[in-house]
């Protein structure tokens, strides 16, 4: 979110300085692990759809400027019983916005996508405007644009305080104190260090790459859309086509332990992998039980699962972004542009009413 904000600000001619306690793209936060799903028929809420529609041309703009391949369209399957939220919510968002989706029954699903083992009552919504983004390459491309436009990336520099003063905003780091007209805080799982009044919780997440059978050509990006499936007894599982022809990545959505960014357990245990092994065995065809790679990552969750984006209620020169809850990456270009609106203009024309920073106080959360 910080790279995206800096990119969108730099494109508008702002003089941008970006501080990161690590050296992005890196593997310590929330934006690594090869791939992130993007889709349009958004079951989390139809109000996300106009924002999502803005992201596709912005990803293409970034690809053109950087020469990097960032967005691959594969379509997305939301699989489950007809009552699954991913199914009903996607259909509702599609109906609201006239989106290109199809509802597949079990027979058609088996025939068209043999990688999925489904029960007779399972259905799937196929969302056409969907696929995956390469997060490390995207962060790198955004930072590259910032630098090309004259901005500065300060790597390995942690911000310890932000002081709201009468004429400017002071950023305090281990190295110095510097002043700016406006500051955007996008500190992911570390947000509580700089914004202690947002009720955010950090959740450990495990990603696993399973070896695939040599003949399983139905698992390639052209034949295997990204997917989210409500899997009875395991929770929601999502996955990607094989990007290397050797392995396929899957993970559970949520179901992780509470953690904090400085003490997150990086080692992956059998207890992390067993539910995924069960999933592979019972629901995927052509995928073996052999795990060839794992990664850990963090979700930063709000109580209602929607983002928190807006002006600091006490100081309109400070913008706060927590766009995660496990589904933020796909929005990065538009969230970055919204943050640029807020930092430059103090308001945005996009509907961000669902992301209000103060809604938790109002709800008494
Ligand atoms: C396993 C996993 C799978 C996901 N899958 C999807 C998906 O399929 N689709 C999707 O859309 N989203 C997905 N998400 C969510 C998405 O990745 C996040 O919404 C997004 O990465 C959040 O970005 P961020 O900028 O908030 O956090 P980060 O990328 O972690 O960035 C925060 C940055 O702030 C820096 N920082 C922190 N504190 C300070 C400080 N005091 N001073 C200086 N720098 C500081 C950190 O070093 C870090 O670089 C997934 C997340 C995870 C973990």
JSON list of C-alpha atoms in Angstrom, two decimals, residues 134-349:
[
{"chain": "A", "resi": 134, "resn": "UNK", "atom": "CA", "xyz": [2.71, -11.11, -8.87]},
{"chain": "A", "resi": 135, "resn": "UNK", "atom": "CA", "xyz": [3.17, -9.19, -5.60]},
{"chain": "A", "resi": 136, "resn": "UNK", "atom": "CA", "xyz": [6.97, -8.94, -5.38]},
{"chain": "A", "resi": 137, "resn": "UNK", "atom": "CA", "xyz": [7.21, -7.80, -9.01]},
{"chain": "A", "resi": 138, "resn": "UNK", "atom": "CA", "xyz": [4.36, -5.33, -8.44]},
{"chain": "A", "resi": 139, "resn": "UNK", "atom": "CA", "xyz": [5.99, -3.76, -5.39]},
{"chain": "A", "resi": 140, "resn": "UNK", "atom": "CA", "xyz": [9.28, -3.59, -7.28]},
{"chain": "A", "resi": 141, "resn": "UNK", "atom": "CA", "xyz": [7.60, -1.94, -10.28]},
{"chain": "A", "resi": 142, "resn": "UNK", "atom": "CA", "xyz": [5.80, 0.64, -8.12]},
{"chain": "A", "resi": 143, "resn": "UNK", "atom": "CA", "xyz": [9.00, 1.55, -6.29]},
{"chain": "A", "resi": 144, "resn": "UNK", "atom": "CA", "xyz": [10.83, 1.68, -9.63]},
{"chain": "A", "resi": 145, "resn": "UNK", "atom": "CA", "xyz": [8.31, 4.26, -10.88]},
{"chain": "A", "resi": 146, "resn": "UNK", "atom": "CA", "xyz": [8.73, 6.34, -7.72]},
{"chain": "A", "resi": 147, "resn": "UNK", "atom": "CA", "xyz": [12.50, 6.41, -8.19]},
{"chain": "A", "resi": 148, "resn": "UNK", "atom": "CA", "xyz": [12.20, 7.13, -11.93]},
{"chain": "A", "resi": 149, "resn": "UNK", "atom": "CA", "xyz": [9.98, 10.10, -11.09]},
{"chain": "A", "resi": 150, "resn": "UNK", "atom": "CA", "xyz": [12.51, 11.52, -8.62]},
{"chain": "A", "resi": 151, "resn": "UNK", "atom": "CA", "xyz": [11.16, 10.04, -5.34]},
{"chain": "A", "resi": 152, "resn": "UNK", "atom": "CA", "xyz": [13.31, 8.48, -2.65]},
{"chain": "A", "resi": 153, "resn": "UNK", "atom": "CA", "xyz": [13.05, 5.04, -1.06]},
{"chain": "A", "resi": 154, "resn": "UNK", "atom": "CA", "xyz": [14.74, 4.80, 2.34]},
{"chain": "A", "resi": 155, "resn": "UNK", "atom": "CA", "xyz": [15.35, 1.12, 3.00]},
{"chain": "A", "resi": 156, "resn": "UNK", "atom": "CA", "xyz": [15.97, -0.31, 6.45]},
{"chain": "A", "resi": 157, "resn": "UNK", "atom": "CA", "xyz": [14.74, 2.88, 8.13]},
{"chain": "A", "resi": 158, "resn": "UNK", "atom": "CA", "xyz": [12.00, 2.46, 10.75]},
{"chain": "A", "resi": 159, "resn": "UNK", "atom": "CA", "xyz": [9.72, 5.37, 11.59]},
{"chain": "A", "resi": 160, "resn": "UNK", "atom": "CA", "xyz": [9.38, 5.60, 15.37]},
{"chain": "A", "resi": 161, "resn": "UNK", "atom": "CA", "xyz": [7.04, 8.58, 15.67]},
{"chain": "A", "resi": 162, "resn": "UNK", "atom": "CA", "xyz": [4.97, 11.03, 13.66]},
{"chain": "A", "resi": 163, "resn": "UNK", "atom": "CA", "xyz": [4.60, 14.43, 15.30]},
{"chain": "A", "resi": 164, "resn": "UNK", "atom": "CA", "xyz": [1.75, 16.69, 14.21]},
{"chain": "A", "resi": 165, "resn": "UNK", "atom": "CA", "xyz": [3.14, 20.23, 14.47]},
{"chain": "A", "resi": 166, "resn": "UNK", "atom": "CA", "xyz": [1.55, 23.54, 13.56]},
{"chain": "A", "resi": 167, "resn": "UNK", "atom": "CA", "xyz": [3.40, 24.16, 10.27]},
{"chain": "A", "resi": 168, "resn": "UNK", "atom": "CA", "xyz": [4.30, 20.61, 9.18]},
{"chain": "A", "resi": 169, "resn": "UNK", "atom": "CA", "xyz": [4.33, 16.94, 10.09]},
{"chain": "A", "resi": 170, "resn": "UNK", "atom": "CA", "xyz": [7.56, 15.57, 11.56]},
{"chain": "A", "resi": 171, "resn": "UNK", "atom": "CA", "xyz": [8.71, 12.03, 10.85]},
{"chain": "A", "resi": 172, "resn": "UNK", "atom": "CA", "xyz": [11.14, 10.62, 13.42]},
{"chain": "A", "resi": 173, "resn": "UNK", "atom": "CA", "xyz": [13.44, 7.76, 12.45]},
{"chain": "A", "resi": 174, "resn": "UNK", "atom": "CA", "xyz": [16.56, 6.19, 13.98]},
{"chain": "A", "resi": 175, "resn": "UNK", "atom": "CA", "xyz": [18.55, 8.41, 11.66]},
{"chain": "A", "resi": 176, "resn": "UNK", "atom": "CA", "xyz": [16.90, 11.82, 11.75]},
{"chain": "A", "resi": 177, "resn": "UNK", "atom": "CA", "xyz": [13.85, 14.01, 12.12]},
{"chain": "A", "resi": 178, "resn": "UNK", "atom": "CA", "xyz": [12.37, 15.23, 8.83]},
{"chain": "A", "resi": 179, "resn": "UNK", "atom": "CA", "xyz": [9.38, 17.40, 8.04]},
{"chain": "A", "resi": 180, "resn": "UNK", "atom": "CA", "xyz": [6.70, 16.95, 5.38]},
{"chain": "A", "resi": 181, "resn": "UNK", "atom": "CA", "xyz": [3.47, 18.62, 4.26]},
{"chain": "A", "resi": 182, "resn": "UNK", "atom": "CA", "xyz": [1.57, 15.34, 4.57]},
{"chain": "A", "resi": 183, "resn": "UNK", "atom": "CA", "xyz": [2.25, 11.79, 5.75]},
{"chain": "A", "resi": 184, "resn": "UNK", "atom": "CA", "xyz": [0.63, 8.50, 4.71]},
{"chain": "A", "resi": 185, "resn": "UNK", "atom": "CA", "xyz": [0.91, 5.65, 7.23]},
{"chain": "A", "resi": 186, "resn": "UNK", "atom": "CA", "xyz": [0.77, 2.23, 5.54]},
{"chain": "A", "resi": 187, "resn": "UNK", "atom": "CA", "xyz": [2.63, 0.05, 8.00]},
{"chain": "A", "resi": 188, "resn": "UNK", "atom": "CA", "xyz": [0.74, -3.23, 7.51]},
{"chain": "A", "resi": 189, "resn": "UNK", "atom": "CA", "xyz": [1.04, -5.53, 10.53]},
{"chain": "A", "resi": 190, "resn": "UNK", "atom": "CA", "xyz": [3.08, -2.88, 12.37]},
{"chain": "A", "resi": 191, "resn": "UNK", "atom": "CA", "xyz": [0.33, -0.23, 12.13]},
{"chain": "A", "resi": 192, "resn": "UNK", "atom": "CA", "xyz": [-0.39, -0.36, 15.88]},
{"chain": "A", "resi": 193, "resn": "UNK", "atom": "CA", "xyz": [3.09, 1.12, 16.53]},
{"chain": "A", "resi": 194, "resn": "UNK", "atom": "CA", "xyz": [2.08, 4.38, 14.84]},
{"chain": "A", "resi": 195, "resn": "UNK", "atom": "CA", "xyz": [-1.74, 4.27, 15.10]},
{"chain": "A", "resi": 196, "resn": "UNK", "atom": "CA", "xyz": [-2.68, 2.72, 18.42]},
{"chain": "A", "resi": 197, "resn": "UNK", "atom": "CA", "xyz": [-6.42, 3.52, 18.28]},
{"chain": "A", "resi": 198, "resn": "UNK", "atom": "CA", "xyz": [-7.37, 1.23, 15.38]},
{"chain": "A", "resi": 199, "resn": "UNK", "atom": "CA", "xyz": [-8.60, -2.20, 16.59]},
{"chain": "A", "resi": 200, "resn": "UNK", "atom": "CA", "xyz": [-6.39, -4.31, 14.30]},
{"chain": "A", "resi": 201, "resn": "UNK", "atom": "CA", "xyz": [-5.35, -7.90, 14.92]},
{"chain": "A", "resi": 202, "resn": "UNK", "atom": "CA", "xyz": [-2.53, -9.74, 13.18]},
{"chain": "A", "resi": 203, "resn": "UNK", "atom": "CA", "xyz": [-3.00, -13.33, 12.00]},
{"chain": "A", "resi": 204, "resn": "UNK", "atom": "CA", "xyz": [-0.32, -15.80, 10.87]},
{"chain": "A", "resi": 205, "resn": "UNK", "atom": "CA", "xyz": [-0.93, -17.40, 7.48]},
{"chain": "A", "resi": 206, "resn": "UNK", "atom": "CA", "xyz": [0.80, -20.35, 5.84]},
{"chain": "A", "resi": 207, "resn": "UNK", "atom": "CA", "xyz": [1.20, -20.87, 2.09]},
{"chain": "A", "resi": 208, "resn": "UNK", "atom": "CA", "xyz": [2.14, -24.28, 0.65]},
{"chain": "A", "resi": 209, "resn": "UNK", "atom": "CA", "xyz": [3.27, -25.38, -2.79]},
{"chain": "A", "resi": 210, "resn": "UNK", "atom": "CA", "xyz": [2.42, -29.03, -3.56]},
{"chain": "A", "resi": 211, "resn": "UNK", "atom": "CA", "xyz": [4.18, -31.02, -6.29]},
{"chain": "A", "resi": 212, "resn": "UNK", "atom": "CA", "xyz": [1.89, -31.86, -9.22]},
{"chain": "A", "resi": 213, "resn": "UNK", "atom": "CA", "xyz": [1.80, -34.94, -11.44]},
{"chain": "A", "resi": 214, "resn": "UNK", "atom": "CA", "xyz": [3.82, -34.61, -14.66]},
{"chain": "A", "resi": 215, "resn": "UNK", "atom": "CA", "xyz": [0.77, -35.22, -16.87]},
{"chain": "A", "resi": 216, "resn": "UNK", "atom": "CA", "xyz": [-1.53, -32.75, -15.04]},
{"chain": "A", "resi": 217, "resn": "UNK", "atom": "CA", "xyz": [-1.67, -30.17, -17.82]},
{"chain": "A", "resi": 218, "resn": "UNK", "atom": "CA", "xyz": [-5.18, -29.22, -16.64]},
{"chain": "A", "resi": 219, "resn": "UNK", "atom": "CA", "xyz": [-3.49, -27.28, -13.78]},
{"chain": "A", "resi": 220, "resn": "UNK", "atom": "CA", "xyz": [-1.81, -24.69, -16.03]},
{"chain": "A", "resi": 221, "resn": "UNK", "atom": "CA", "xyz": [-2.92, -21.01, -16.09]},
{"chain": "A", "resi": 222, "resn": "UNK", "atom": "CA", "xyz": [-4.83, -21.41, -19.37]},
{"chain": "A", "resi": 223, "resn": "UNK", "atom": "CA", "xyz": [-6.95, -24.25, -17.97]},
{"chain": "A", "resi": 224, "resn": "UNK", "atom": "CA", "xyz": [-7.12, -23.70, -14.22]},
{"chain": "A", "resi": 225, "resn": "UNK", "atom": "CA", "xyz": [-8.60, -20.40, -12.98]},
{"chain": "A", "resi": 226, "resn": "UNK", "atom": "CA", "xyz": [-7.63, -19.09, -9.54]},
{"chain": "A", "resi": 227, "resn": "UNK", "atom": "CA", "xyz": [-10.17, -20.39, -7.06]},
{"chain": "A", "resi": 228, "resn": "UNK", "atom": "CA", "xyz": [-11.74, -19.93, -3.64]},
{"chain": "A", "resi": 229, "resn": "UNK", "atom": "CA", "xyz": [-13.62, -22.87, -2.21]},
{"chain": "A", "resi": 230, "resn": "UNK", "atom": "CA", "xyz": [-15.71, -23.32, 0.87]},
{"chain": "A", "resi": 231, "resn": "UNK", "atom": "CA", "xyz": [-14.41, -26.70, 2.00]},
{"chain": "A", "resi": 232, "resn": "UNK", "atom": "CA", "xyz": [-16.42, -28.43, 4.71]},
{"chain": "A", "resi": 233, "resn": "UNK", "atom": "CA", "xyz": [-14.27, -29.18, 7.79]},
{"chain": "A", "resi": 234, "resn": "UNK", "atom": "CA", "xyz": [-11.26, -27.23, 6.47]},
{"chain": "A", "resi": 235, "resn": "UNK", "atom": "CA", "xyz": [-12.64, -23.72, 5.99]},
{"chain": "A", "resi": 236, "resn": "UNK", "atom": "CA", "xyz": [-12.13, -21.53, 2.94]},
{"chain": "A", "resi": 237, "resn": "UNK", "atom": "CA", "xyz": [-9.21, -22.64, 0.77]},
{"chain": "A", "resi": 238, "resn": "UNK", "atom": "CA", "xyz": [-7.87, -20.69, -2.20]},
{"chain": "A", "resi": 239, "resn": "UNK", "atom": "CA", "xyz": [-5.36, -21.60, -4.87]},
{"chain": "A", "resi": 240, "resn": "UNK", "atom": "CA", "xyz": [-3.63, -20.74, -8.10]},
{"chain": "A", "resi": 241, "resn": "UNK", "atom": "CA", "xyz": [-2.72, -22.55, -11.28]},
{"chain": "A", "resi": 242, "resn": "UNK", "atom": "CA", "xyz": [0.76, -24.04, -11.47]},
{"chain": "A", "resi": 243, "resn": "UNK", "atom": "CA", "xyz": [3.16, -21.27, -12.48]},
{"chain": "A", "resi": 244, "resn": "UNK", "atom": "CA", "xyz": [6.25, -23.48, -12.87]},
{"chain": "A", "resi": 245, "resn": "UNK", "atom": "CA", "xyz": [4.68, -26.67, -14.24]},
{"chain": "A", "resi": 246, "resn": "UNK", "atom": "CA", "xyz": [5.95, -28.47, -11.11]},
{"chain": "A", "resi": 247, "resn": "UNK", "atom": "CA", "xyz": [3.89, -27.23, -8.19]},
{"chain": "A", "resi": 248, "resn": "UNK", "atom": "CA", "xyz": [0.62, -25.57, -7.25]},
{"chain": "A", "resi": 249, "resn": "UNK", "atom": "CA", "xyz": [0.10, -23.12, -4.38]},
{"chain": "A", "resi": 250, "resn": "UNK", "atom": "CA", "xyz": [-2.86, -23.32, -1.99]},
{"chain": "A", "resi": 251, "resn": "UNK", "atom": "CA", "xyz": [-3.64, -21.79, 1.42]},
{"chain": "A", "resi": 252, "resn": "UNK", "atom": "CA", "xyz": [-6.44, -21.48, 3.95]},
{"chain": "A", "resi": 253, "resn": "UNK", "atom": "CA", "xyz": [-8.15, -18.10, 4.15]},
{"chain": "A", "resi": 254, "resn": "UNK", "atom": "CA", "xyz": [-7.99, -17.05, 7.83]},
{"chain": "A", "resi": 255, "resn": "UNK", "atom": "CA", "xyz": [-7.92, -20.01, 10.32]},
{"chain": "A", "resi": 256, "resn": "UNK", "atom": "CA", "xyz": [-4.46, -18.73, 11.43]},
{"chain": "A", "resi": 257, "resn": "UNK", "atom": "CA", "xyz": [-3.17, -18.02, 14.94]},
{"chain": "A", "resi": 258, "resn": "UNK", "atom": "CA", "xyz": [-3.03, -14.50, 16.37]},
{"chain": "A", "resi": 259, "resn": "UNK", "atom": "CA", "xyz": [0.51, -13.17, 16.27]},
{"chain": "A", "resi": 260, "resn": "UNK", "atom": "CA", "xyz": [2.53, -9.99, 16.11]},
{"chain": "A", "resi": 261, "resn": "UNK", "atom": "CA", "xyz": [4.96, -8.98, 13.38]},
{"chain": "A", "resi": 262, "resn": "UNK", "atom": "CA", "xyz": [8.12, -9.25, 15.48]},
{"chain": "A", "resi": 263, "resn": "UNK", "atom": "CA", "xyz": [7.34, -12.74, 16.83]},
{"chain": "A", "resi": 264, "resn": "UNK", "atom": "CA", "xyz": [5.51, -14.48, 14.00]},
{"chain": "A", "resi": 265, "resn": "UNK", "atom": "CA", "xyz": [6.37, -18.19, 13.86]},
{"chain": "A", "resi": 266, "resn": "UNK", "atom": "CA", "xyz": [8.14, -18.62, 10.51]},
{"chain": "A", "resi": 267, "resn": "UNK", "atom": "CA", "xyz": [8.68, -22.39, 10.75]},
{"chain": "A", "resi": 268, "resn": "UNK", "atom": "CA", "xyz": [5.86, -24.40, 9.18]},
{"chain": "A", "resi": 269, "resn": "UNK", "atom": "CA", "xyz": [4.72, -27.52, 11.07]},
{"chain": "A", "resi": 270, "resn": "UNK", "atom": "CA", "xyz": [2.71, -30.60, 10.09]},
{"chain": "A", "resi": 271, "resn": "UNK", "atom": "CA", "xyz": [-0.23, -29.14, 12.00]},
{"chain": "A", "resi": 272, "resn": "UNK", "atom": "CA", "xyz": [-0.19, -26.22, 9.52]},
{"chain": "A", "resi": 273, "resn": "UNK", "atom": "CA", "xyz": [0.00, -28.51, 6.52]},
{"chain": "A", "resi": 274, "resn": "UNK", "atom": "CA", "xyz": [-2.31, -31.37, 7.47]},
{"chain": "A", "resi": 275, "resn": "UNK", "atom": "CA", "xyz": [-5.57, -29.56, 6.61]},
{"chain": "A", "resi": 276, "resn": "UNK", "atom": "CA", "xyz": [-4.05, -28.59, 3.24]},
{"chain": "A", "resi": 277, "resn": "UNK", "atom": "CA", "xyz": [-2.90, -32.18, 2.62]},
{"chain": "A", "resi": 278, "resn": "UNK", "atom": "CA", "xyz": [-6.47, -33.30, 3.35]},
{"chain": "A", "resi": 279, "resn": "UNK", "atom": "CA", "xyz": [-7.76, -30.71, 0.92]},
{"chain": "A", "resi": 280, "resn": "UNK", "atom": "CA", "xyz": [-5.36, -31.82, -1.82]},
{"chain": "A", "resi": 281, "resn": "UNK", "atom": "CA", "xyz": [-6.25, -35.47, -1.32]},
{"chain": "A", "resi": 282, "resn": "UNK", "atom": "CA", "xyz": [-10.00, -35.02, -1.38]},
{"chain": "A", "resi": 283, "resn": "UNK", "atom": "CA", "xyz": [-10.55, -32.07, -3.68]},
{"chain": "A", "resi": 284, "resn": "UNK", "atom": "CA", "xyz": [-7.76, -31.69, -6.27]},
{"chain": "A", "resi": 285, "resn": "UNK", "atom": "CA", "xyz": [-6.87, -34.02, -9.13]},
{"chain": "A", "resi": 286, "resn": "UNK", "atom": "CA", "xyz": [-3.24, -34.24, -10.30]},
{"chain": "A", "resi": 287, "resn": "UNK", "atom": "CA", "xyz": [-1.74, -32.75, -7.12]},
{"chain": "A", "resi": 288, "resn": "UNK", "atom": "CA", "xyz": [0.48, -34.93, -4.89]},
{"chain": "A", "resi": 289, "resn": "UNK", "atom": "CA", "xyz": [0.87, -34.84, -1.08]},
{"chain": "A", "resi": 290, "resn": "UNK", "atom": "CA", "xyz": [4.49, -33.69, -1.40]},
{"chain": "A", "resi": 291, "resn": "UNK", "atom": "CA", "xyz": [5.07, -30.13, -0.15]},
{"chain": "A", "resi": 292, "resn": "UNK", "atom": "CA", "xyz": [8.02, -28.58, -1.95]},
{"chain": "A", "resi": 293, "resn": "UNK", "atom": "CA", "xyz": [7.91, -25.06, -0.57]},
{"chain": "A", "resi": 294, "resn": "UNK", "atom": "CA", "xyz": [6.18, -23.11, 2.20]},
{"chain": "A", "resi": 295, "resn": "UNK", "atom": "CA", "xyz": [5.98, -19.48, 3.31]},
{"chain": "A", "resi": 296, "resn": "UNK", "atom": "CA", "xyz": [4.45, -17.58, 6.20]},
{"chain": "A", "resi": 297, "resn": "UNK", "atom": "CA", "xyz": [2.78, -14.22, 5.88]},
{"chain": "A", "resi": 298, "resn": "UNK", "atom": "CA", "xyz": [0.52, -11.99, 7.99]},
{"chain": "A", "resi": 299, "resn": "UNK", "atom": "CA", "xyz": [-3.04, -10.77, 7.65]},
{"chain": "A", "resi": 300, "resn": "UNK", "atom": "CA", "xyz": [-3.83, -7.53, 9.47]},
{"chain": "A", "resi": 301, "resn": "UNK", "atom": "CA", "xyz": [-7.54, -7.76, 10.21]},
{"chain": "A", "resi": 302, "resn": "UNK", "atom": "CA", "xyz": [-10.17, -5.19, 11.08]},
{"chain": "A", "resi": 303, "resn": "UNK", "atom": "CA", "xyz": [-13.14, -6.43, 13.17]},
{"chain": "A", "resi": 304, "resn": "UNK", "atom": "CA", "xyz": [-15.49, -6.43, 10.14]},
{"chain": "A", "resi": 305, "resn": "UNK", "atom": "CA", "xyz": [-13.00, -7.55, 7.47]},
{"chain": "A", "resi": 306, "resn": "UNK", "atom": "CA", "xyz": [-13.29, -4.31, 5.49]},
{"chain": "A", "resi": 307, "resn": "UNK", "atom": "CA", "xyz": [-10.40, -1.92, 4.97]},
{"chain": "A", "resi": 308, "resn": "UNK", "atom": "CA", "xyz": [-9.60, 1.10, 7.10]},
{"chain": "A", "resi": 309, "resn": "UNK", "atom": "CA", "xyz": [-8.64, 4.06, 4.89]},
{"chain": "A", "resi": 310, "resn": "UNK", "atom": "CA", "xyz": [-9.01, 7.75, 5.63]},
{"chain": "A", "resi": 311, "resn": "UNK", "atom": "CA", "xyz": [-7.75, 10.95, 7.16]},
{"chain": "A", "resi": 312, "resn": "UNK", "atom": "CA", "xyz": [-6.58, 10.84, 10.75]},
{"chain": "A", "resi": 313, "resn": "UNK", "atom": "CA", "xyz": [-9.61, 12.29, 12.61]},
{"chain": "A", "resi": 314, "resn": "UNK", "atom": "CA", "xyz": [-7.28, 14.55, 14.61]},
{"chain": "A", "resi": 315, "resn": "UNK", "atom": "CA", "xyz": [-5.13, 15.79, 11.71]},
{"chain": "A", "resi": 316, "resn": "UNK", "atom": "CA", "xyz": [-6.12, 15.92, 8.02]},
{"chain": "A", "resi": 317, "resn": "UNK", "atom": "CA", "xyz": [-2.45, 16.03, 6.96]},
{"chain": "A", "resi": 318, "resn": "UNK", "atom": "CA", "xyz": [-2.09, 12.40, 8.02]},
{"chain": "A", "resi": 319, "resn": "UNK", "atom": "CA", "xyz": [-3.63, 9.58, 5.98]},
{"chain": "A", "resi": 320, "resn": "UNK", "atom": "CA", "xyz": [-3.98, 6.11, 7.52]},
{"chain": "A", "resi": 321, "resn": "UNK", "atom": "CA", "xyz": [-4.31, 2.93, 5.44]},
{"chain": "A", "resi": 322, "resn": "UNK", "atom": "CA", "xyz": [-4.90, -0.61, 6.58]},
{"chain": "A", "resi": 323, "resn": "UNK", "atom": "CA", "xyz": [-6.07, -2.40, 3.45]},
{"chain": "A", "resi": 324, "resn": "UNK", "atom": "CA", "xyz": [-5.61, -6.04, 4.28]},
{"chain": "A", "resi": 325, "resn": "UNK", "atom": "CA", "xyz": [-7.95, -8.38, 6.20]},
{"chain": "A", "resi": 326, "resn": "UNK", "atom": "CA", "xyz": [-6.50, -10.92, 3.78]},
{"chain": "A", "resi": 327, "resn": "UNK", "atom": "CA", "xyz": [-7.85, -9.39, 0.57]},
{"chain": "A", "resi": 328, "resn": "UNK", "atom": "CA", "xyz": [-6.17, -6.03, -0.04]},
{"chain": "A", "resi": 329, "resn": "UNK", "atom": "CA", "xyz": [-3.41, -6.61, -2.57]},
{"chain": "A", "resi": 330, "resn": "UNK", "atom": "CA", "xyz": [-5.63, -6.56, -5.66]},
{"chain": "A", "resi": 331, "resn": "UNK", "atom": "CA", "xyz": [-6.75, -3.03, -4.68]},
{"chain": "A", "resi": 332, "resn": "UNK", "atom": "CA", "xyz": [-3.26, -1.59, -4.23]},
{"chain": "A", "resi": 333, "resn": "UNK", "atom": "CA", "xyz": [-3.29, 0.77, -7.25]},
{"chain": "A", "resi": 334, "resn": "UNK", "atom": "CA", "xyz": [-6.69, 2.25, -6.41]},
{"chain": "A", "resi": 335, "resn": "UNK", "atom": "CA", "xyz": [-6.07, 2.41, -2.66]},
{"chain": "A", "resi": 336, "resn": "UNK", "atom": "CA", "xyz": [-2.79, 4.16, -3.50]},
{"chain": "A", "resi": 337, "resn": "UNK", "atom": "CA", "xyz": [-4.67, 6.60, -5.71]},
{"chain": "A", "resi": 338, "resn": "UNK", "atom": "CA", "xyz": [-7.27, 7.22, -3.01]},
{"chain": "A", "resi": 339, "resn": "UNK", "atom": "CA", "xyz": [-4.48, 7.89, -0.50]},
{"chain": "A", "resi": 340, "resn": "UNK", "atom": "CA", "xyz": [-2.97, 10.32, -3.02]},
{"chain": "A", "resi": 341, "resn": "UNK", "atom": "CA", "xyz": [-6.37, 12.07, -3.31]},
{"chain": "A", "resi": 342, "resn": "UNK", "atom": "CA", "xyz": [-6.59, 12.34, 0.46]},
{"chain": "A", "resi": 343, "resn": "UNK", "atom": "CA", "xyz": [-3.01, 13.57, 0.88]},
{"chain": "A", "resi": 344, "resn": "UNK", "atom": "CA", "xyz": [-3.32, 16.14, -1.94]},
{"chain": "A", "resi": 345, "resn": "UNK", "atom": "CA", "xyz": [-6.95, 17.24, -1.80]},
{"chain": "A", "resi": 346, "resn": "UNK", "atom": "CA", "xyz": [-8.14, 16.17, 1.65]},
{"chain": "A", "resi": 347, "resn": "UNK", "atom": "CA", "xyz": [-10.98, 14.18, 0.04]},
{"chain": "A", "resi": 348, "resn": "UNK", "atom": "CA", "xyz": [-11.66, 11.62, -2.67]},
{"chain": "A", "resi": 349, "resn": "UNK", "atom": "CA", "xyz": [-14.47, 11.15, -5.18]}
]
